[in-house]
Each structure stands twice: as structure tokens, then as C-alpha cells.
Short mmCIF file of C-alpha atoms (C1' of nucleotides) in Angstrom, two decimals:
data_model
loop_
_atom_site.label_atom_id
_atom_site.label_comp_id
_atom_site.label_asym_id
_atom_site.label_seq_id
_atom_site.Cartn_x
_atom_site.Cartn_y
_atom_site.Cartn_z
CA MET T 1438 45.86 -22.40 -20.88
CA THR T 1439 45.04 -21.87 -24.48
CA ALA T 1440 47.38 -21.18 -27.44
CA TYR T 1441 46.75 -17.55 -27.66
CA ILE T 1442 47.59 -16.80 -23.85
CA ASP T 1443 50.58 -19.22 -23.93
CA TYR T 1444 51.63 -17.29 -26.81
CA ALA T 1445 51.31 -13.74 -25.41
CA ILE T 1446 52.42 -14.33 -21.81
CA GLY T 1447 55.64 -16.09 -23.54
CA LEU T 1448 56.25 -13.64 -25.74
CA LEU T 1449 56.00 -10.64 -23.24
CA LYS T 1450 58.19 -12.60 -20.88
CA ASP T 1451 60.77 -13.53 -23.24
CA LYS T 1452 61.00 -9.37 -24.36
CA GLY T 1453 61.57 -8.62 -20.54
CA PHE T 1454 58.31 -7.52 -19.83
CA ARG T 1455 56.87 -8.47 -16.16
CA ILE T 1456 54.00 -10.75 -16.04
CA THR T 1457 51.83 -8.67 -13.50
CA LYS T 1458 48.35 -9.93 -12.49
CA PRO T 1459 46.56 -7.17 -14.23
CA ARG T 1460 48.21 -7.78 -17.83
CA ARG T 1461 47.56 -11.52 -17.17
CA LEU T 1462 43.62 -10.85 -16.82
CA VAL T 1463 43.73 -8.69 -19.56
CA VAL T 1464 45.24 -11.35 -21.95
CA GLU T 1465 42.89 -13.91 -20.46
CA LEU T 1466 39.80 -11.96 -21.24
CA LEU T 1467 40.82 -11.08 -24.80
CA ASP T 1468 41.39 -14.70 -25.06
CA ALA T 1469 38.10 -15.45 -24.08
CA SER T 1470 36.31 -12.50 -26.05
CA ARG T 1471 34.80 -13.40 -29.60
CA GLU T 1472 34.20 -9.55 -30.08
CA ALA T 1473 36.70 -6.27 -30.15
CA LEU T 1474 36.70 -4.68 -26.80
CA SER T 1475 37.21 -1.37 -25.91
CA ALA T 1476 39.37 -0.42 -22.61
CA TYR T 1477 36.65 0.95 -20.29
CA GLU T 1478 34.60 -2.78 -21.32
CA ILE T 1479 37.63 -4.32 -20.21
CA LYS T 1480 37.93 -2.76 -17.10
CA ASP T 1481 34.20 -3.62 -16.43
CA LEU T 1482 34.18 -6.98 -17.58
CA LEU T 1483 37.14 -7.61 -15.32
CA GLU T 1484 35.42 -5.78 -12.58
CA ALA T 1485 32.09 -7.81 -12.85
CA ASN T 1486 34.38 -10.93 -12.42
CA GLY T 1487 35.57 -9.34 -9.24
CA GLU T 1488 38.96 -8.35 -10.56
CA LYS T 1489 39.72 -4.68 -10.25
CA VAL T 1490 42.10 -2.88 -12.76
CA ASP T 1491 42.47 0.78 -13.08
CA THR T 1492 41.14 2.10 -16.48
CA VAL T 1493 44.75 3.65 -16.98
CA SER T 1494 46.30 0.66 -16.43
CA VAL T 1495 44.11 -1.35 -18.95
CA TYR T 1496 45.15 1.57 -21.86
CA ARG T 1497 48.68 0.91 -20.66
CA ILE T 1498 48.25 -2.69 -21.26
CA LEU T 1499 46.82 -2.59 -24.29
CA GLN T 1500 49.16 -0.12 -25.70
CA CYS T 1501 52.17 -2.82 -24.68
CA LEU T 1502 49.86 -5.65 -26.09
CA GLU T 1503 49.43 -3.36 -29.48
CA GLU T 1504 53.16 -2.60 -29.84
CA ASN T 1505 53.87 -6.21 -29.40
CA ARG T 1506 51.42 -7.43 -32.05
CA LEU T 1507 49.49 -9.41 -29.44
CA VAL T 1508 46.41 -7.57 -30.35
CA HIS T 1509 44.57 -5.98 -33.44
CA ARG T 1510 43.22 -2.37 -33.43
CA VAL T 1511 40.03 -2.29 -35.07
CA LEU T 1512 39.72 0.60 -37.25
CA THR T 1513 36.16 1.49 -37.37
CA SER T 1514 35.41 0.97 -33.71
CA GLY T 1515 39.08 1.39 -32.20
CA LYS T 1516 38.35 -1.49 -29.79
CA VAL T 1517 41.05 -4.46 -29.57
CA LYS T 1518 40.85 -8.04 -30.41
CA LYS T 1519 43.43 -10.64 -29.76
CA CYS T 1520 45.59 -11.74 -32.62
CA MET T 1521 48.14 -14.57 -33.48
CA LEU T 1522 51.16 -13.58 -35.23
CA GLU T 1523 51.06 -16.78 -37.22
CA HIS T 1524 48.24 -15.10 -39.19
CA GLU T 1525 50.28 -12.58 -40.05
CA GLU T 1526 53.35 -13.85 -41.02
CA GLN T 1527 51.64 -15.56 -43.86
CA CYS T 1528 50.64 -12.04 -45.26
CA SER T 1529 52.57 -11.60 -48.26
CA LEU T 1530 52.99 -7.78 -47.76
CA ALA T 1531 53.64 -5.11 -45.06
CA GLN T 1532 56.48 -6.93 -43.21
CA GLU T 1533 57.11 -3.93 -41.11
CA GLU T 1534 53.56 -2.52 -40.41
CA HIS T 1535 50.68 -4.47 -38.69
CA CYS T 1536 48.60 -5.07 -41.23
CA HIS T 1537 45.01 -6.08 -40.49
CA HIS T 1538 42.42 -8.23 -42.54
CA LEU T 1539 39.53 -8.57 -40.21
CA LEU T 1540 36.00 -10.12 -40.93
CA ILE T 1541 33.64 -8.39 -38.73
CA CYS T 1542 29.96 -9.73 -38.21
CA LYS T 1543 27.38 -6.80 -38.26
CA ALA T 1544 25.09 -9.11 -36.10
CA CYS T 1545 27.05 -10.58 -33.25
CA ASP T 1546 30.20 -8.48 -33.34
CA ALA T 1547 32.64 -11.50 -33.55
CA ILE T 1548 35.62 -10.96 -35.51
CA GLU T 1549 37.76 -13.17 -37.43
CA GLU T 1550 41.39 -12.81 -38.39
CA VAL T 1551 42.08 -13.94 -42.05
CA HIS T 1552 44.96 -14.37 -44.06
CA CYS T 1553 43.96 -12.98 -47.38
CA PRO T 1554 44.91 -14.86 -50.56
CA GLY T 1555 43.94 -12.03 -53.32
CA THR T 1556 45.93 -9.43 -51.82
CA ARG T 1557 49.01 -9.57 -53.36
CA VAL T 1558 46.98 -9.49 -57.06
CA LEU T 1559 44.99 -6.57 -55.53
CA VAL T 1560 47.93 -4.50 -54.59
CA ASP T 1561 49.51 -5.25 -57.64
CA ALA T 1562 46.59 -3.81 -59.79
CA LEU T 1563 46.33 -0.99 -57.64
CA GLU T 1564 50.07 -0.06 -57.77
CA ALA T 1565 49.88 -0.51 -61.57
CA GLN T 1566 46.96 1.93 -61.88
CA SER T 1567 48.08 4.64 -59.20
CA ARG T 1568 51.90 5.07 -59.31
CA PHE T 1569 51.59 4.57 -55.73
CA LYS T 1570 54.35 2.34 -53.97
CA ILE T 1571 52.11 0.62 -51.61
CA GLN T 1572 53.78 -0.62 -48.09
CA SER T 1573 51.24 -1.73 -45.80
CA HIS T 1574 47.16 -1.74 -45.83
CA ASN T 1575 44.40 -2.08 -43.61
CA MET T 1576 41.32 -4.34 -44.36
CA GLU T 1577 38.40 -4.75 -42.68
CA PHE T 1578 35.39 -6.75 -44.06
CA ILE T 1579 31.79 -6.17 -42.64
CA GLY T 1580 29.12 -9.06 -43.04
CA LEU T 1581 27.46 -11.60 -41.60
CA CYS T 1582 29.10 -14.83 -40.07
CA ALA T 1583 28.56 -18.28 -40.68
CA GLN T 1584 26.45 -18.75 -37.20
CA CYS T 1585 24.29 -15.06 -38.14
CA VAL T 1586 23.89 -15.72 -41.95
CA MET Y 912 34.48 26.38 -58.85
CA THR Y 913 35.82 23.14 -59.66
CA ALA Y 914 33.87 20.00 -60.15
CA TYR Y 915 33.52 19.11 -56.69
CA ILE Y 916 32.64 22.08 -55.30
CA ASP Y 917 29.65 22.34 -58.06
CA TYR Y 918 28.90 18.88 -57.30
CA ALA Y 919 28.90 18.87 -53.46
CA ILE Y 920 26.66 22.43 -53.29
CA GLY Y 921 24.45 21.11 -56.22
CA LEU Y 922 23.75 17.73 -54.28
CA LEU Y 923 23.19 19.33 -50.95
CA LYS Y 924 20.81 21.93 -52.95
CA ASP Y 925 18.85 19.40 -54.36
CA LYS Y 926 18.27 17.60 -51.14
CA GLY Y 927 16.93 20.84 -49.83
CA PHE Y 928 20.07 21.95 -47.62
CA ARG Y 929 20.71 25.53 -47.26
CA ILE Y 930 23.98 26.61 -48.48
CA THR Y 931 25.00 28.72 -45.95
CA LYS Y 932 28.26 30.43 -45.56
CA PRO Y 933 30.03 28.22 -43.02
CA ARG Y 934 28.84 24.93 -45.50
CA ARG Y 935 30.38 26.48 -48.35
CA LEU Y 936 33.57 27.41 -46.77
CA VAL Y 937 34.42 23.77 -45.54
CA VAL Y 938 33.47 22.65 -49.02
CA GLU Y 939 35.55 24.76 -50.55
CA LEU Y 940 38.70 23.93 -48.09
CA LEU Y 941 38.06 20.27 -48.67
CA ASP Y 942 38.61 20.60 -52.19
CA ALA Y 943 41.52 22.79 -52.15
CA SER Y 944 43.10 20.14 -49.57
CA ARG Y 945 44.98 17.12 -50.73
CA GLU Y 946 45.37 15.78 -47.55
CA ALA Y 947 42.56 14.53 -45.02
CA LEU Y 948 41.45 17.35 -42.55
CA SER Y 949 40.16 16.89 -38.85
CA ALA Y 950 37.43 19.45 -37.68
CA TYR Y 951 39.93 21.25 -35.32
CA GLU Y 952 42.27 21.29 -38.53
CA ILE Y 953 39.23 23.03 -40.99
CA LYS Y 954 38.37 25.37 -38.25
CA ASP Y 955 42.06 26.62 -37.87
CA LEU Y 956 42.41 26.74 -41.64
CA LEU Y 957 39.45 28.97 -41.78
CA GLU Y 958 40.45 30.82 -38.95
CA ALA Y 959 43.93 31.50 -40.72
CA ASN Y 960 42.00 32.48 -43.97
CA GLY Y 961 40.13 35.22 -41.47
CA GLU Y 962 36.84 33.51 -41.58
CA LYS Y 963 35.48 32.17 -38.24
CA VAL Y 964 33.55 29.36 -37.91
CA ASP Y 965 32.82 27.52 -34.90
CA THR Y 966 34.33 24.07 -34.19
CA VAL Y 967 30.69 22.51 -33.26
CA SER Y 968 29.56 23.75 -36.71
CA VAL Y 969 32.25 21.94 -38.52
CA TYR Y 970 31.55 18.71 -36.96
CA ARG Y 971 27.89 19.47 -37.68
CA ILE Y 972 28.69 20.28 -41.48
CA LEU Y 973 31.15 17.14 -41.73
CA GLN Y 974 28.46 15.23 -40.49
CA CYS Y 975 26.08 16.69 -43.30
CA LEU Y 976 29.14 16.01 -45.71
CA GLU Y 977 29.79 12.51 -44.42
CA GLU Y 978 25.77 11.45 -44.43
CA ASN Y 979 25.41 12.87 -48.18
CA ARG Y 980 28.92 10.34 -49.10
CA LEU Y 981 30.70 13.99 -50.27
CA VAL Y 982 33.50 12.75 -47.87
CA HIS Y 983 35.31 9.80 -47.03
CA ARG Y 984 36.13 9.47 -43.07
CA VAL Y 985 39.74 7.96 -42.83
CA LEU Y 986 39.62 5.00 -40.54
CA THR Y 987 43.54 5.46 -39.38
CA SER Y 988 43.07 8.84 -38.72
CA GLY Y 989 39.38 9.97 -38.07
CA LYS Y 990 39.92 12.69 -40.59
CA VAL Y 991 37.76 14.22 -43.54
CA LYS Y 992 38.53 13.81 -47.24
CA LYS Y 993 36.61 14.95 -49.98
CA CYS Y 994 35.10 12.57 -52.05
CA MET Y 995 33.41 12.07 -55.76
CA LEU Y 996 30.59 9.35 -55.71
CA GLU Y 997 31.40 8.81 -59.38
CA HIS Y 998 34.43 6.79 -57.99
CA GLU Y 999 31.97 4.96 -55.39
CA GLU Y 1000 29.74 4.13 -58.29
CA GLN Y 1001 32.24 1.92 -59.94
CA CYS Y 1002 32.80 -0.43 -57.14
CA SER Y 1003 31.01 -3.57 -57.69
CA LEU Y 1004 30.07 -3.92 -53.89
CA ALA Y 1005 28.92 -2.48 -50.94
CA GLN Y 1006 25.78 -0.48 -52.41
CA GLU Y 1007 24.51 0.01 -48.98
CA GLU Y 1008 27.31 1.27 -47.29
CA HIS Y 1009 30.07 3.90 -48.21
CA CYS Y 1010 32.88 1.61 -48.93
CA HIS Y 1011 36.40 3.28 -48.81
CA HIS Y 1012 39.30 2.72 -50.71
CA LEU Y 1013 42.00 4.82 -50.25
CA LEU Y 1014 45.82 5.40 -50.63
CA ILE Y 1015 47.48 7.20 -48.10
CA CYS Y 1016 51.05 8.68 -48.69
CA LYS Y 1017 53.29 8.16 -45.73
CA ALA Y 1018 55.57 10.96 -46.68
CA CYS Y 1019 52.97 13.81 -47.61
CA ASP Y 1020 49.57 12.82 -46.18
CA ALA Y 1021 48.08 13.03 -49.83
CA ILE Y 1022 45.24 10.93 -50.25
CA GLU Y 1023 43.88 9.40 -53.33
CA GLU Y 1024 40.55 7.50 -53.78
CA VAL Y 1025 40.86 4.25 -56.21
CA HIS Y 1026 38.56 2.05 -57.71
CA CYS Y 1027 39.59 -1.58 -56.77
CA PRO Y 1028 39.39 -3.88 -59.88
CA GLY Y 1029 40.64 -6.82 -58.00
CA THR Y 1030 38.05 -6.31 -54.95
CA ARG Y 1031 35.49 -8.50 -56.37
CA VAL Y 1032 38.31 -11.28 -56.72
CA LEU Y 1033 39.65 -11.02 -53.24
CA VAL Y 1034 36.14 -10.69 -51.87
CA ASP Y 1035 35.16 -13.82 -53.29
CA ALA Y 1036 38.42 -15.56 -52.23
CA LEU Y 1037 37.38 -14.32 -48.64
CA GLU Y 1038 33.87 -15.80 -48.55
CA ALA Y 1039 34.73 -19.28 -50.01
CA GLN Y 1040 37.55 -19.38 -47.21
CA SER Y 1041 35.61 -18.14 -44.27
CA ARG Y 1042 32.17 -18.79 -44.67
CA PHE Y 1043 31.33 -15.07 -43.90
CA LYS Y 1044 29.05 -13.27 -46.37
CA ILE Y 1045 30.75 -10.33 -46.75
CA GLN Y 1046 28.81 -7.34 -47.48
CA SER Y 1047 30.86 -3.99 -47.16
CA HIS Y 1048 34.34 -3.04 -46.95
CA ASN Y 1049 36.87 -0.58 -45.79
CA MET Y 1050 40.41 -0.48 -47.30
CA GLU Y 1051 43.38 1.60 -46.61
CA PHE Y 1052 46.69 1.34 -48.56
CA ILE Y 1053 49.61 2.96 -46.94
CA GLY Y 1054 52.64 3.96 -48.84
CA LEU Y 1055 54.24 6.40 -51.02
CA CYS Y 1056 52.69 8.53 -53.81
CA ALA Y 1057 54.18 9.39 -57.10
CA GLN Y 1058 56.09 12.55 -56.01
CA CYS Y 1059 57.18 11.02 -52.78
CA VAL Y 1060 58.84 7.78 -54.34
"C1'" DT J 848 66.53 -4.50 -3.53
"C1'" DT J 849 65.60 -2.68 -7.42
"C1'" DC J 850 63.12 -0.97 -11.36
"C1'" DA J 851 59.17 -2.09 -14.35
"C1'" DC J 852 54.31 -1.45 -13.49
"C1'" DT J 853 49.96 -0.11 -11.03
"C1'" DG J 854 46.44 3.16 -9.21
"C1'" DC J 855 44.93 7.54 -8.43
"C1'" DA J 856 44.06 12.13 -9.48
"C1'" DA J 857 43.68 15.54 -12.46
"C1'" DA J 858 44.32 17.54 -16.90
"C1'" DC J 859 43.66 17.46 -21.84
"C1'" DC J 860 41.46 16.80 -26.06
"C1'" DT J 861 37.64 15.59 -28.99
"C1'" DT J 862 32.71 15.18 -29.65
"C1'" DT J 863 28.01 15.99 -28.48
"C1'" DT J 864 24.13 18.41 -26.52
"C1'" DG J 865 20.64 22.33 -25.71
"C1'" DC J 866 18.86 26.71 -26.54
"C1'" DA J 867 18.83 31.39 -28.00
"C1'" DA J 868 20.26 34.11 -32.04
"C1'" DT J 869 20.91 34.26 -37.14
"C1'" DT J 870 20.07 33.86 -41.90
"C1'" DC J 871 18.75 31.15 -46.02
"C1'" DT J 872 14.99 30.54 -48.94
"C1'" DA G 709 8.06 34.49 -42.10
"C1'" DG G 710 9.20 30.29 -40.89
"C1'" DA G 711 12.31 26.81 -40.71
"C1'" DA G 712 17.26 25.12 -41.17
"C1'" DT G 713 21.35 26.15 -39.45
"C1'" DT G 714 24.85 28.47 -36.58
"C1'" DG G 715 27.52 30.11 -32.42
"C1'" DC G 716 28.06 29.81 -27.53
"C1'" DA G 717 28.33 27.89 -23.05
"C1'" DA G 718 28.60 23.54 -20.86
"C1'" DA G 719 28.74 18.62 -20.34
"C1'" DA G 720 30.17 14.45 -21.70
"C1'" DG G 721 33.57 10.82 -23.57
"C1'" DG G 722 37.76 9.08 -24.16
"C1'" DT G 723 42.91 8.98 -23.32
"C1'" DT G 724 47.09 10.96 -21.42
"C1'" DT G 725 50.33 12.60 -17.95
"C1'" DG G 726 52.75 12.88 -13.29
"C1'" DC G 727 53.80 11.09 -9.51
"C1'" DA G 728 53.82 8.04 -5.48
"C1'" DG G 729 53.06 3.48 -3.88
"C1'" DT G 730 53.18 -1.68 -4.98
"C1'" DG G 731 55.01 -5.87 -6.58
"C1'" DA G 732 57.87 -9.00 -10.03
"C1'" DA G 733 61.98 -10.75 -10.79
#
DNA sequence: TTCACTGCAAACCTTTTGCAATTCT
DNA sequence: AGAATTGCAAAAGGTTTGCAGTGAA
């Protein structure tokens, strides 16, 4: 078991959620995937592995994972990527909201979570310029990953 | 006619698009709205004004406006907000892609387009840290606007 | 044993497609 | 007049809901 699986299953168990077979399968699949996945893709990938999980259940499992901040929702595609809260905690902003800092590779669809060192500066500049009080943010950076450059 | 309407209609005309009644109605509605609107909301608002435009036509009109960078697509909601290209041009990055810098008010849903002075610094830091080559980005900042603070 | 969770059927909402009728230029 | 655009009908996709049955604790 990798760190993510332990982390996700442990967190769900601690919060009183039941560790069912479909939940475990979805968590394992998300852990193994470099890319973000849609509910249908998850259902199909599991089926290809001989594991049948209803699409509706996948939707509900993803909702549960999202509410527990165990996945990111990629805004540009609506798909879901595993997420380690450790990375989130380093974010100096947006304690309440689930904030996204994702690097998305155009070529291979790989997604990397990142901690944004310059975010504070940017947000301060924006607040000064706009008179908005910023509480959270979503950022997606599209480009080429190290392997695809 | 406001600057946006002139700008949008002029740009479409220049590119050889026809200035039809439905197109003009949608552009006028977007100009008047502080908030982002969905296709159905646009259809319903027009209908409330006694103007009937088919939902399918609204979809096609929005697609046309988006392709000509006359609207932003809000990623967190899928809705559409008028957009003045002047602001885009100031963005030092993402010449090819349509890049988004939106401030979204949680309380009143108002949306403000912004030029991000700190973007270059942030992107440079991310590239150094990740070995990603960043080509474009989407940023949405959620908070409270000056009126709602 | 009990209650959370799953699976199935069906509804719902959004978006897309094809084609004939309309209307800008 | 001619081509682009609209409106209508229908299909396609994605997501949600209700409920009975299953299975984790």
C-alpha cells in the first residue's frame, strides 16, 4: 500500500465511513493514475480489471472523497485527481476552501499538485489593485511536463 | 451603446459574422450583467424581456462569442461573462490560449476581470520548482467585492 | 443486528446534432 | 439570391434521486 492509500483509507475510517470494496477500488485506482479521471472512466477502468462498480456508486464515492479533500476536481475537465492534504496545508491562503494549484500536461494529461510559493504576493497585489477581499482561489497551469518537453 | 457592445458587434462584423437579432440580444444582455450567466439563464432572461431565443441558438451564440474571445468561461460554474480583450492583451503570458484572471464575489456573484501583475513571478517560481514548461493558466479568485466586504 | 452503502431503474438537466425555414448581407 | 444563422425535434451525455437489497462494523 502506498502512502496515499493508507492516508485516504485511514482518514475515511477515522471519520466513521465504512471501508467498502467499491471505495477501496476507487481509491486504489486514483492512486495508480497519473491523470485525472471522470466517473465513467473510473467505472470503465475498474470493469476492464474485472471489477464491477455501478456508475452511480462511483459518483457517490467521488463526492465523498471530494468532501474529505482526498481528491482535486480539475476545473477545466471536471475530472478528479488524488490529492494529499499535506500539500494543501502548505498553502498560506484559503484555509476554509479547498484550493487548487495544479500543473496539467497538455501532451500526456499528467497532473502534478503544487505548492505555490508566489501566491501570497500575487494575492496581495490583486487585493491592492481591486479592493476585493480574496478568500480562496483556483489555479490551473497548462503546459508540458518534464517528460514531454 | 456601451463600449463592450460596440466592441463585440464591431469585431464580429469585421470577421464576417452576421449581426442577427439573437446575437445582438445576447451581447446586450451580457453587457448589462454584473454576473456570469448560463445558456438557460440567458434564454430565460431574454424571455422575461419578451424576446424569444431558442436555447440551442444561445449555445451556438455563446460558442461563437467564446471563440472570438468576447466572453470568459467561468470554470467553477461553467457560466459566461463578457470580456474585453484589452485586458487580456496586458497579460504577459498565454498569448495562444485564452487566459482567465477572474475575481468572483461569493456574496453577490459579481465578476471582475483583472490583469495580474504578479503572474510572471509566480509562473517563473513554479517552472523552477517543477520542471514544467507552463504555457497558459486559469485563475479564479473567490472572495468579497468592494460592495460586499 | 443495524445502519451505511451499493446497485438498479428511472428521472432530470445540459449540451449536441440534423434539417428545414428564416434572415442578414 | 445566396449563404449563414436560427428554430424545432430529437438524440446523446452526464448527473441525480428513490428505494430495495447487501454488507461492513
